[in-house]
Coordinates of C-alpha atoms and ligand atoms in Angstrom, one line a residue:
X1 CA -6.0 43.6 0.5
X2 CA -8.0 42.6 3.6
X3 CA -10.7 41.2 1.5
X4 CA -12.0 38.0 3.1
X5 CA -13.7 35.4 0.9
X6 CA -15.9 32.6 2.1
X7 CA -15.7 29.3 0.3
X8 CA -17.5 26.0 0.7
X9 CA -15.8 22.7 1.4
X10 CA -16.2 19.9 -1.1
X11 CA -19.1 17.6 0.0
X12 CA -16.6 14.8 0.8
X13 CA -14.6 17.1 3.1
X14 CA -17.7 17.8 5.1
X15 CA -18.5 14.2 5.4
X16 CA -15.0 13.3 6.3
X17 CA -14.8 15.9 9.0
X18 CA -18.0 14.7 10.7
X19 CA -17.0 11.1 10.6
X20 CA -13.5 11.7 11.7
X21 CA -14.4 13.8 14.7
X22 CA -16.8 11.2 15.9
X23 CA -14.9 8.0 15.1
X24 CA -11.4 9.0 16.0
X25 CA -12.1 10.9 19.2
X26 CA -10.7 8.1 21.4
X27 CA -7.4 8.4 19.5
X28 CA -7.3 12.2 19.4
X29 CA -3.6 12.7 20.0
X30 CA -2.9 11.7 16.5
X31 CA -3.8 15.1 15.2
X32 CA -0.4 16.3 16.3
X33 CA 1.4 13.5 14.5
X34 CA -0.5 14.4 11.3
X35 CA 0.3 18.1 11.5
X36 CA 4.0 17.4 12.2
X37 CA 4.1 14.8 9.4
X38 CA 2.8 17.5 7.0
X39 CA 5.4 20.0 8.3
X40 CA 8.1 17.5 7.7
X41 CA 6.9 16.8 4.2
X42 CA 6.9 20.6 3.6
X43 CA 10.5 20.7 4.7
X44 CA 11.4 17.8 2.3
X45 CA 9.8 19.7 -0.6
X46 CA 11.6 22.9 0.2
X47 CA 15.0 21.0 0.3
X48 CA 14.3 19.5 -3.0
X49 CA 13.1 22.7 -4.8
X50 CA 16.0 24.5 -3.1
X51 CA 18.5 22.4 -5.0
X52 CA 17.7 24.2 -8.2
X53 CA 16.6 27.5 -6.5
X54 CA 18.7 28.2 -3.4
X55 CA 17.0 31.6 -3.1
X56 CA 13.9 29.8 -1.8
X57 CA 15.7 29.4 1.5
X58 CA 15.6 33.2 2.0
X59 CA 18.7 33.1 4.1
X60 CA 17.1 30.8 6.6
X61 CA 18.5 27.4 5.9
X62 CA 17.8 25.6 9.1
X63 CA 14.6 23.7 8.7
X64 CA 12.6 23.1 11.8
X65 CA 9.1 22.7 13.3
X66 CA 8.1 24.6 16.4
X67 CA 5.3 23.9 18.8
X68 CA 3.9 26.3 21.3
X69 CA 0.8 27.1 23.2
X70 CA -1.0 30.0 24.9
X71 CA -2.8 28.8 28.0
X72 CA -4.9 32.0 28.3
X73 CA -6.0 32.1 24.7
X74 CA -6.4 28.3 24.8
X75 CA -4.5 27.9 21.5
X76 CA -1.9 25.5 20.3
X77 CA 0.4 26.5 17.5
X78 CA 2.4 24.3 15.1
X79 CA 4.7 26.1 12.7
X80 CA 7.2 25.1 10.1
X81 CA 9.6 26.9 7.7
X82 CA 9.1 24.5 4.9
X83 CA 7.8 25.1 1.4
X84 CA 4.5 26.7 2.4
X85 CA 1.5 27.1 0.1
X86 CA 0.3 29.6 -2.4
X87 CA -3.4 30.6 -2.3
X88 CA -4.3 28.2 -5.1
X89 CA -2.5 25.4 -3.3
X90 CA -4.4 26.1 -0.1
X91 CA -7.6 25.8 -2.0
X92 CA -6.5 22.6 -3.7
X93 CA -5.0 20.9 -0.7
X94 CA -7.0 22.1 2.3
X95 CA -10.6 22.5 0.9
X96 CA -10.8 19.5 -1.4
X97 CA -9.8 15.9 -1.3
X98 CA -7.9 15.3 -4.5
X99 CA -7.2 11.6 -3.8
X100 CA -8.3 9.2 -6.5
X101 CA -11.0 6.8 -5.4
X102 CA -12.5 9.3 -3.0
X103 CA -16.0 8.6 -4.2
X104 CA -15.7 4.9 -3.9
X105 CA -14.3 5.3 -0.5
X106 CA -17.3 7.3 0.8
X107 CA -19.6 4.7 -0.7
X108 CA -18.1 2.1 1.7
X109 CA -18.8 4.1 4.8
X110 CA -21.5 2.5 6.9
X111 CA -22.3 5.0 9.6
X112 CA -21.0 2.6 12.2
X113 CA -18.3 4.6 14.1
X114 CA -16.1 1.6 14.8
X115 CA -16.1 0.3 11.2
X116 CA -15.7 3.7 9.7
X117 CA -12.8 4.6 12.0
X118 CA -10.9 1.7 10.4
X119 CA -11.8 2.9 6.9
X120 CA -10.9 6.5 7.6
X121 CA -7.6 5.2 8.9
X122 CA -7.0 3.6 5.5
X123 CA -8.0 6.7 3.7
X124 CA -5.7 8.8 5.7
X125 CA -6.9 11.5 8.1
X126 CA -4.3 14.1 7.6
X127 CA -4.8 17.8 8.1
X128 CA -8.5 17.6 9.0
X129 CA -7.7 15.6 12.2
X130 CA -7.0 19.1 13.7
X131 CA -10.8 19.4 14.1
X132 CA -10.8 16.5 16.5
X133 CA -9.5 18.8 19.2
X134 CA -10.1 22.3 17.8
X135 CA -13.4 24.1 17.0
X136 CA -11.5 26.7 14.9
X137 CA -8.3 26.3 12.9
X138 CA -6.3 29.2 11.5
X139 CA -3.7 28.4 9.0
X140 CA -1.4 31.1 7.7
X141 CA 1.1 30.1 5.0
X142 CA 3.5 31.7 2.7
X143 CA 5.1 29.8 -0.1
X144 CA 8.9 30.1 -0.2
X145 CA 9.8 32.9 -2.6
X146 CA 6.3 34.5 -2.6
X147 CA 5.7 38.0 -1.4
X148 CA 2.2 37.5 0.1
X149 CA 0.8 35.0 2.4
X150 CA -2.7 33.4 2.7
X151 CA -4.8 32.9 5.8
X152 CA -7.3 30.1 5.8
X153 CA -9.7 29.8 8.7
X154 CA -12.5 27.4 9.4
X155 CA -14.8 26.0 12.2
X156 CA -14.8 22.7 10.3
X157 CA -18.5 22.9 9.6
X158 CA -18.9 23.4 5.9
X159 CA -17.0 26.5 4.8
X160 CA -13.8 28.3 5.3
X161 CA -12.5 31.8 4.7
X162 CA -9.5 33.0 2.8
X163 CA -7.7 36.2 3.1
X164 CA -4.4 37.7 1.9
X165 CA -2.1 38.6 4.7
X166 CA 1.6 39.5 5.5
X167 CA 3.9 36.8 6.9
X168 CA 7.6 37.4 7.6
X169 CA 8.9 33.9 7.6
X170 CA 8.1 31.4 4.8
X171 CA 6.2 28.3 5.6
X172 CA 3.0 27.4 7.5
X173 CA 1.7 28.2 10.9
X174 CA -1.4 26.5 12.2
X175 CA -3.2 27.8 15.2
X176 CA -5.7 25.4 16.9
X177 CA -8.4 27.0 19.0
X178 CA -9.1 24.2 21.4
X179 CA -12.5 22.8 22.1
X180 CA -13.9 23.0 25.5
X181 CA -12.4 20.2 27.6
X182 CA -9.1 19.9 25.7
X183 CA -7.1 22.0 28.1
X184 CA -4.8 19.1 29.0
X185 CA -3.0 19.8 25.7
X186 CA -1.9 23.1 27.1
X187 CA 1.1 21.6 28.9
X188 CA 4.7 21.1 28.1
X189 CA 4.8 17.7 29.6
X190 CA 1.8 16.5 27.7
X191 CA 2.8 17.9 24.3
X192 CA 6.4 16.7 24.6
X193 CA 5.1 13.2 25.5
X194 CA 2.9 13.1 22.4
X195 CA 5.8 14.3 20.2
X196 CA 8.2 11.7 21.5
X197 CA 5.7 9.0 21.2
X198 CA 4.6 9.6 17.6
X199 CA 7.1 11.9 16.0
X200 CA 10.6 11.1 17.3
X201 CA 11.6 9.8 13.8
X202 CA 11.1 13.1 12.1
X203 CA 14.4 14.1 10.6
X204 CA 14.3 17.8 11.4
X205 CA 14.1 19.3 14.9
X206 CA 10.7 19.7 16.5
X207 CA 11.3 22.5 19.0
X208 CA 9.5 23.6 22.1
X209 CA 10.3 26.0 24.9
X210 CA 12.7 24.5 27.4
X211 CA 10.2 25.2 30.1
X212 CA 10.8 26.2 33.7
X213 CA 13.7 25.0 35.7
X214 CA 14.9 25.6 39.3
X215 CA 17.8 27.8 40.3
X216 CA 20.3 27.1 43.1
X217 CA 18.0 28.6 45.7
X218 CA 14.9 26.9 44.4
X219 CA 13.8 29.9 42.5
X220 CA 11.9 29.3 39.3
X221 CA 13.8 30.2 36.2
X222 CA 11.5 30.9 33.2
X223 CA 13.4 30.3 30.0
X224 CA 12.4 31.2 26.5
X225 CA 15.1 29.1 25.1
X226 CA 14.0 26.4 22.6
X227 CA 15.1 22.7 22.6
X228 CA 14.5 19.8 20.2
X229 CA 12.1 17.3 21.6
X230 CA 12.8 14.6 19.1
X231 CA 16.0 12.8 18.1
X232 CA 16.0 14.8 14.8
X233 CA 17.9 12.4 12.7
X234 CA 16.5 10.5 9.7
X235 CA 15.3 7.2 11.2
X236 CA 16.6 5.0 8.4
X237 CA 20.2 6.3 9.0
X238 CA 20.2 5.1 12.6
X239 CA 21.4 1.6 13.5
X240 CA 18.8 -1.1 13.8
X241 CA 19.5 -1.6 17.4
X242 CA 18.8 2.0 18.1
X243 CA 15.3 1.9 16.7
X244 CA 12.4 0.5 18.6
X245 CA 9.4 -1.3 17.2
X246 CA 7.3 1.7 18.0
X247 CA 9.6 4.0 16.1
X248 CA 9.6 1.8 13.1
X249 CA 5.8 1.7 13.2
X250 CA 5.4 5.5 13.6
X251 CA 7.8 6.2 10.8
X252 CA 5.8 3.9 8.6
X253 CA 2.6 5.9 9.3
X254 CA 4.4 9.0 8.3
X255 CA 5.9 7.8 5.0
X256 CA 2.9 5.8 4.0
X257 CA 0.3 8.3 5.2
X258 CA -1.4 5.3 6.8
X259 CA -3.1 5.0 10.1
X260 CA -2.6 1.4 10.8
X261 CA 0.6 -0.4 11.8
X262 CA 2.6 -2.1 9.1
X263 CA 2.7 -5.9 8.8
X264 CA 6.5 -6.2 8.4
X265 CA 9.6 -4.3 7.3
X266 CA 13.1 -4.7 5.9
X267 CA 15.8 -2.3 6.9
X268 CA 19.3 -2.6 5.5
X269 CA 22.3 -0.6 4.4
X270 CA 23.6 -2.1 1.1
X271 CA 27.1 -1.7 0.0
X272 CA 28.8 -2.7 -3.2
X273 CA 28.4 -1.2 -6.7
X274 CA 25.5 0.9 -5.4
X275 CA 25.5 2.2 -1.9
X276 CA 22.1 2.8 -0.4
X277 CA 19.9 2.3 2.6
X278 CA 16.4 0.8 2.2
X279 CA 13.7 0.8 4.8
X280 CA 10.7 -0.9 3.1
X281 CA 7.4 -1.8 4.6
X282 CA 4.6 -4.2 3.8
X283 CA 1.3 -2.5 4.9
X284 CA -1.1 -4.6 6.9
X285 CA -4.0 -3.5 4.7
X286 CA -4.4 -2.8 1.1
X287 CA -5.1 0.8 0.3
X288 CA -8.4 1.5 -1.3
X289 CA -6.7 2.5 -4.6
X290 CA -4.5 -0.6 -5.0
X291 CA -6.1 -1.3 -8.4
X292 CA -6.3 2.3 -9.4
X293 CA -3.9 3.3 -12.2
X294 CA -4.0 6.9 -11.0
X295 CA -2.7 6.1 -7.6
X296 CA 0.2 8.4 -6.5
X297 CA 1.8 6.7 -3.6
X298 CA 4.9 4.5 -3.8
X299 CA 8.4 4.4 -2.5
X300 CA 10.2 7.6 -1.6
X301 CA 13.6 8.2 -3.1
X302 CA 16.2 10.2 -1.2
X303 CA 19.7 11.0 -2.2
X304 CA 22.0 11.6 0.7
X305 CA 19.1 12.4 3.0
X306 CA 17.5 14.8 0.6
X307 CA 14.0 13.9 -0.5
X308 CA 13.9 13.7 -4.3
X309 CA 10.6 12.2 -5.3
X310 CA 7.9 9.6 -4.6
X311 CA 7.9 7.1 -7.4
X312 CA 5.2 4.6 -8.4
X313 CA 6.9 3.0 -11.3
X314 CA 10.7 2.9 -11.3
X315 CA 11.7 1.9 -7.8
X316 CA 9.3 -1.1 -7.4
X317 CA 7.8 -3.3 -10.0
X318 CA 4.1 -3.1 -10.5
X319 CA 3.4 -6.3 -8.7
X320 CA 5.0 -4.9 -5.5
X321 CA 3.1 -1.6 -5.8
X322 CA 1.9 -2.0 -2.2
X323 CA 5.4 -1.6 -0.8
X324 CA 6.0 1.7 1.1
X325 CA 9.1 3.3 2.6
X326 CA 12.3 5.0 1.6
X327 CA 15.4 4.3 -0.5
X328 CA 18.3 6.6 0.3
X329 CA 21.1 6.5 -2.3
X330 CA 24.6 7.6 -1.6
X331 CA 25.7 7.7 -5.3
X332 CA 22.9 9.1 -7.4
X333 CA 23.3 12.8 -8.4
X334 CA 21.1 15.2 -6.5
X335 CA 19.6 16.5 -9.7
X336 CA 18.2 13.2 -10.7
X337 CA 14.9 13.7 -12.5
X338 CA 12.1 11.4 -13.6
X339 CA 13.6 11.2 -17.0
X340 CA 17.0 10.2 -15.7
X341 CA 15.4 7.6 -13.5
X342 CA 13.8 6.0 -16.5
X343 CA 17.2 5.4 -18.1
X344 CA 19.4 4.9 -15.1
X345 CA 21.3 1.6 -14.8
X346 CA 22.1 2.6 -11.2
X347 CA 18.4 2.7 -10.4
X348 CA 17.9 -0.7 -12.0
X349 CA 20.6 -2.1 -9.7
X350 CA 18.9 -0.5 -6.6
X351 CA 15.5 -1.7 -7.7
X352 CA 16.7 -5.3 -8.2
X353 CA 18.3 -5.2 -4.8
X354 CA 15.2 -3.9 -3.2
X355 CA 12.9 -6.4 -4.9
X356 CA 15.2 -9.2 -3.5
X357 CA 14.8 -7.7 -0.1
X358 CA 11.1 -7.6 -0.3
X359 CA 10.8 -11.1 -1.6
X360 CA 13.2 -12.2 1.1
X361 CA 11.0 -10.5 3.7
X362 CA 7.9 -12.4 2.3
X363 CA 9.8 -15.7 2.3
X364 CA 10.7 -15.1 5.9
X365 CA 7.1 -14.4 6.8
X366 CA 5.8 -17.4 5.0
X367 CA 8.3 -19.7 6.6
X368 CA 8.4 -18.3 10.1
X369 CA 5.1 -16.4 10.6
X370 CA 2.5 -18.3 8.6
X371 CA -0.4 -16.4 10.2
X372 CA 1.1 -13.1 9.3
X373 CA 1.8 -14.4 5.8
X374 CA -1.9 -15.4 5.5
X375 CA -2.9 -11.8 6.4
X376 CA -0.5 -10.6 3.8
X377 CA -1.9 -13.0 1.2
X378 CA -5.5 -12.0 2.0
X379 CA -4.6 -8.3 1.2
X380 CA -2.0 -8.5 -1.5
X381 CA -2.0 -12.1 -2.9
X382 CA -3.8 -11.1 -6.1
X383 CA -1.2 -8.4 -6.7
X384 CA 1.8 -10.7 -6.0
X385 CA 0.4 -13.2 -8.5
X386 CA 0.9 -10.7 -11.2
X387 CA 4.6 -11.0 -10.6
X388 CA 4.8 -14.5 -12.1
X389 CA 4.2 -13.0 -15.5
X390 CA 5.9 -9.7 -14.8
X391 CA 9.2 -10.6 -13.3
X392 CA 11.0 -13.3 -15.2
X393 CA 14.1 -13.1 -13.1
X394 CA 12.3 -13.9 -9.9
X395 CA 9.5 -16.1 -11.3
X396 CA 10.5 -19.2 -9.4
X397 CA 10.8 -17.3 -6.0
X398 CA 7.4 -15.7 -6.6
X399 CA 5.8 -19.0 -7.5
X400 CA 6.9 -20.4 -4.2
X401 CA 5.1 -17.6 -2.4
X402 CA 1.8 -18.3 -4.1
X403 CA -1.1 -19.8 -2.2
X404 CA -4.0 -21.8 -3.8
X405 CA -7.1 -23.6 -3.0
X406 CA -7.1 -27.2 -4.1
X407 CA -9.4 -30.2 -4.0
X408 CA -7.8 -31.0 -0.6
X409 CA -8.5 -27.5 0.9
X410 CA -10.6 -27.5 4.0
X411 CA -10.5 -24.0 5.4
X412 CA -11.8 -20.8 3.8
X413 CA -8.2 -19.5 3.1
X414 CA -6.0 -20.6 0.2
X415 CA -3.1 -22.3 1.8
X416 CA -1.7 -24.8 -0.7
X417 CA 1.7 -24.0 -2.1
X418 CA 3.1 -25.6 -5.3
X419 CA 5.7 -27.3 -3.1
X420 CA 2.9 -28.8 -0.9
X421 CA 1.2 -30.0 -4.1
X422 CA 4.3 -31.7 -5.4
X423 CA 4.9 -33.3 -2.1
X424 CA 1.4 -35.0 -2.3
X425 CA 1.7 -36.1 -5.9
X426 CA 0.6 -39.7 -6.6
X427 CA 3.0 -42.3 -7.8
X428 CA 3.3 -42.0 -11.5
X429 CA 1.9 -38.4 -11.5
X430 CA 4.2 -36.0 -13.3
X431 CA 2.0 -32.9 -13.8
X432 CA 0.5 -30.2 -11.6
X433 CA -3.2 -30.3 -12.5
X434 CA -5.5 -27.2 -12.2
X435 CA -8.8 -26.0 -13.2
X436 CA -9.8 -22.3 -13.7
X437 CA -13.3 -21.1 -13.2
X438 CA -15.3 -17.9 -12.4
X439 CA -15.9 -18.9 -8.8
X440 CA -14.4 -21.4 -6.4
X441 CA -17.8 -23.2 -6.2
X442 CA -17.8 -23.6 -10.0
X443 CA -14.3 -24.9 -10.0
X444 CA -15.1 -27.4 -7.2
X445 CA -18.2 -28.8 -9.0
X446 CA -16.7 -29.1 -12.4
X447 CA -17.3 -32.5 -14.1
X448 CA -13.6 -32.4 -15.2
X449 CA -12.6 -33.3 -11.6
X450 CA -14.5 -36.6 -11.5
X451 CA -11.7 -38.8 -12.8
X452 CA -9.2 -37.0 -10.4
X453 CA -11.5 -37.6 -7.5
X454 CA -11.7 -41.3 -8.5
X455 CA -8.0 -41.6 -8.6
X456 CA -7.4 -39.4 -5.5
X457 CA -5.3 -36.9 -7.5
X458 CA -5.2 -33.3 -6.2
X459 CA -6.3 -30.5 -8.5
X460 CA -5.6 -26.8 -7.9
X461 CA -8.8 -24.7 -8.0
X462 CA -8.1 -21.4 -9.6
X463 CA -10.9 -18.8 -9.4
X464 CA -9.2 -15.4 -9.2
X465 CA -9.2 -13.2 -12.3
X466 CA -5.5 -13.1 -12.3
X467 CA -5.1 -16.9 -12.3
X468 CA -5.4 -17.1 -16.0
X469 CA -2.5 -14.8 -16.2
X470 CA -0.6 -17.0 -13.7
X471 CA -1.1 -20.2 -15.6
X472 CA -0.4 -18.4 -18.9
X473 CA 3.0 -17.5 -17.6
X474 CA 4.0 -20.2 -15.3
X475 CA 4.4 -23.3 -17.4
X476 CA 6.1 -25.4 -14.9
X477 CA 7.3 -25.5 -11.3
X478 CA 10.2 -27.5 -10.0
X479 CA 10.3 -29.4 -13.3
X480 CA 6.6 -30.3 -13.2
X481 CA 4.4 -29.0 -16.0
X482 CA 1.2 -27.2 -15.1
X483 CA -1.7 -28.9 -16.9
X484 CA -5.3 -27.7 -17.2
X485 CA -7.8 -30.6 -16.6
X486 CA -10.2 -28.9 -19.0
X487 CA -8.0 -28.9 -22.0
X488 CA -7.1 -31.3 -24.7
X489 CA -7.4 -35.1 -24.5
X490 CA -6.0 -35.1 -21.0
X491 CA -3.0 -37.3 -20.9
X492 CA -3.0 -38.9 -17.5
X493 CA 0.3 -40.6 -18.2
X494 CA 1.3 -43.3 -15.7
X495 CA -1.8 -42.5 -13.6
X496 CA -3.8 -44.4 -16.2
X497 CA -3.8 -48.2 -15.7
X498 CA -4.8 -51.1 -18.0
X499 CA -8.3 -51.1 -16.6
X500 CA -8.8 -47.4 -17.5
X501 CA -7.6 -48.0 -21.0
X502 CA -9.9 -51.0 -21.4
X503 CA -12.8 -49.0 -20.1
X504 CA -12.1 -46.2 -22.5
X505 CA -12.0 -48.6 -25.4
X506 CA -15.3 -50.1 -24.4
X507 CA -17.0 -46.7 -24.1
X508 CA -15.7 -45.6 -27.4
X509 CA -17.1 -48.7 -29.0
X510 CA -20.5 -48.7 -27.4
X511 CA -21.0 -44.9 -27.7
X512 CA -20.1 -44.7 -31.3
X513 CA -23.7 -44.3 -32.7
X514 CA -24.5 -41.7 -30.0
X515 CA -21.3 -39.7 -30.7
X516 CA -22.1 -39.7 -34.4
X517 CA -25.6 -38.4 -33.7
X518 CA -24.5 -35.7 -31.4
X519 CA -21.7 -34.7 -33.8
X520 CA -24.3 -34.3 -36.5
X521 CA -26.7 -32.3 -34.4
X522 CA -24.0 -29.9 -33.2
X523 CA -22.4 -29.7 -36.6
X524 CA -20.0 -26.8 -36.9
X525 CA -20.5 -25.6 -33.3
X526 CA -18.0 -28.1 -31.9
X527 CA -14.7 -29.3 -33.2
X528 CA -15.1 -32.8 -32.1
X529 CA -17.3 -35.1 -29.9
X530 CA -15.6 -37.8 -27.9
X531 CA -16.7 -40.6 -25.7
X532 CA -15.0 -40.8 -22.3
X533 CA -14.8 -43.1 -19.4
X534 CA -13.5 -40.3 -17.2
X535 CA -16.9 -38.9 -16.1
X536 CA -18.3 -40.8 -13.2
X537 CA -21.4 -38.7 -12.5
X538 CA -22.0 -36.2 -15.3
X539 CA -23.2 -37.2 -18.7
X540 CA -21.1 -34.7 -20.7
X541 CA -18.7 -31.9 -20.4
X542 CA -17.0 -29.2 -22.6
X543 CA -13.3 -29.5 -23.3
X544 CA -11.1 -26.8 -24.8
X545 CA -8.5 -27.7 -27.4
X546 CA -4.9 -28.2 -26.1
X547 CA -3.8 -24.9 -27.7
X548 CA -7.1 -23.0 -27.4
X549 CA -8.0 -20.4 -24.8
X550 CA -9.7 -22.0 -21.8
X551 CA -13.4 -21.6 -21.7
X552 CA -13.0 -19.5 -18.6
X553 CA -10.6 -17.0 -20.3
X554 CA -12.9 -16.8 -23.3
X555 CA -15.8 -15.8 -21.0
X556 CA -13.6 -13.3 -19.2
X557 CA -12.5 -11.7 -22.5
X558 CA -16.1 -11.6 -23.7
X559 CA -17.3 -9.9 -20.5
X560 CA -14.5 -7.4 -21.0
X561 CA -15.9 -6.7 -24.5
X562 CA -13.1 -8.2 -26.5
Ligands
ADP601 P1 -1.5 14.2 3.0 O1 -0.4 14.6 3.9 O2 -1.7 12.7 3.0 O3 -1.3 14.7 1.6 P2 -3.0 16.0 4.5 O4 -4.5 16.1 4.7 O5 -2.2 15.7 5.7 O6 -2.8 14.8 3.4 O7 -2.5 17.3 3.8 C1 -3.0 17.7 2.5 C2 -2.1 18.5 1.8 O8 -2.0 19.8 2.3 C3 -0.7 18.0 1.7 O9 -0.5 17.1 0.7 C4 0.1 19.3 1.4 O10 0.1 19.6 0.0 C5 -0.7 20.4 2.1 N1 -0.2 20.7 3.4 C6 -0.7 20.3 4.6 N2 0.1 20.8 5.6 C7 1.1 21.5 5.0 C8 2.2 22.3 5.5 N3 2.5 22.4 6.8 N4 3.0 22.9 4.6 C9 2.8 22.8 3.3 N5 1.7 22.1 2.8 C10 0.9 21.5 3.6
MG602 MG1 -0.5 14.5 5.9

């Protein structure tokens, strides 16, 4: 039927559109990258669904993207013969933002174009970036295998129309009706330049008309022939020396749906029991849904160049959930499913190999590019810390990568490694001392530190939520036990000299009546009251039993309602 319906955008879509148009205008070329990226994803999806249902290819197996323009109509067309969308999918994908954390994201927006541009980049601009250059967008799409197609049209203001139409070929065609002043896009030279710059890594051909050439007598030959503008081979299959920095970065933006450059990457072909290629990236910024259990993004699994799935659980451990990129296996069966993944020993081997690559990449950054590592730590340190408890096999390697504040810290960044700490240990010291607290200030001002200050012994100040988990799993490092300064009778070992022991004895003697009184007053509320010579400024402090929960953990659990 020719019935046209008008539907409203979700409120967030309206907001996003407004903001994007204003804040990303200076970077407007990226709309083409985003639309090509979607077309490429659609080709991946068709290839995968086509494994089980070859009829979806409709006798048109060559996947490609085509770009063309009509100078007179002032339109630009981006078309693909990928999976396409059903009517319901159009509504779900193009009229709403289904991403988890959307609400929280919008609450962060400030109205300051510069700041917001950054945030929007993190959020991912995607399809809507078409409205940076277009004042009307017409999307016509037919899902592979379906009989009818859907046309979606919008001016990007607040609503869109939907209509059922005919479309011969499967896939999606997007027509951008350019805004006034965007005519420079109506040029082969300009468009090919943008495609080569941002989308060379796309693995299927991006075709455009060859354009005019000159004959023997200087006559203009107008050709309708098409040619691929990009290299059209999967980036990760190329040799390292054939890939430029820029290409690595653009590929990252495509796989990660990110707007900002990655911080670092590892690219390797691995041979042995399992043959695979990995191209894994560390983003430069944490996604807004890093701590969201519903998050959907992870590492993409390919089998012999065919996209199989994006996985958030099996290919990377939880503590490396920020890693993005692709793993392309030569050995796994093409029909590998989520269920098979769960069980597969082969996947375990690939995952172990990839974890080692990522840890190696981080070790390299920390040793050779400390500033970059500090950036990494700022964004993902909290998450990496989880690894100490999660990944027994790599515990020691992860522990070396940790950064802490300590009583010797001066800057505002945690920079102390456990190795540094051990290097600065006092003669006779055989433990790594730490204190946990809710805040860094509370840790720093704890009376428990007084004796350590007096003796010039460094103490790690742990104020992150995850730190309790770290010290609960990391009992020692490099043969040195980790010891809370707020627990037990605090055995200072060889750090204690005769004078200390003498002082302690005296205090115990002289304070006996006071201790008895206090013990009586507090009755059952404390286990024990002790006199100590260790406090130099404070009159008293609380100590947890050697085997009890720390006071800090107890507070955390209470706050969590446990
Ligand atoms: P993202 O690519 O990060 O998911 P986009 O805004 O770019 O976000 O796209 C939203 C969704 O719209 C995609 O996830 C996809 O489901 C759908 N989509 C967009 N373009 C196409 C296309 N050319 N073919 C099929 N589906 C598409
Ligand atoms: Mg996209």
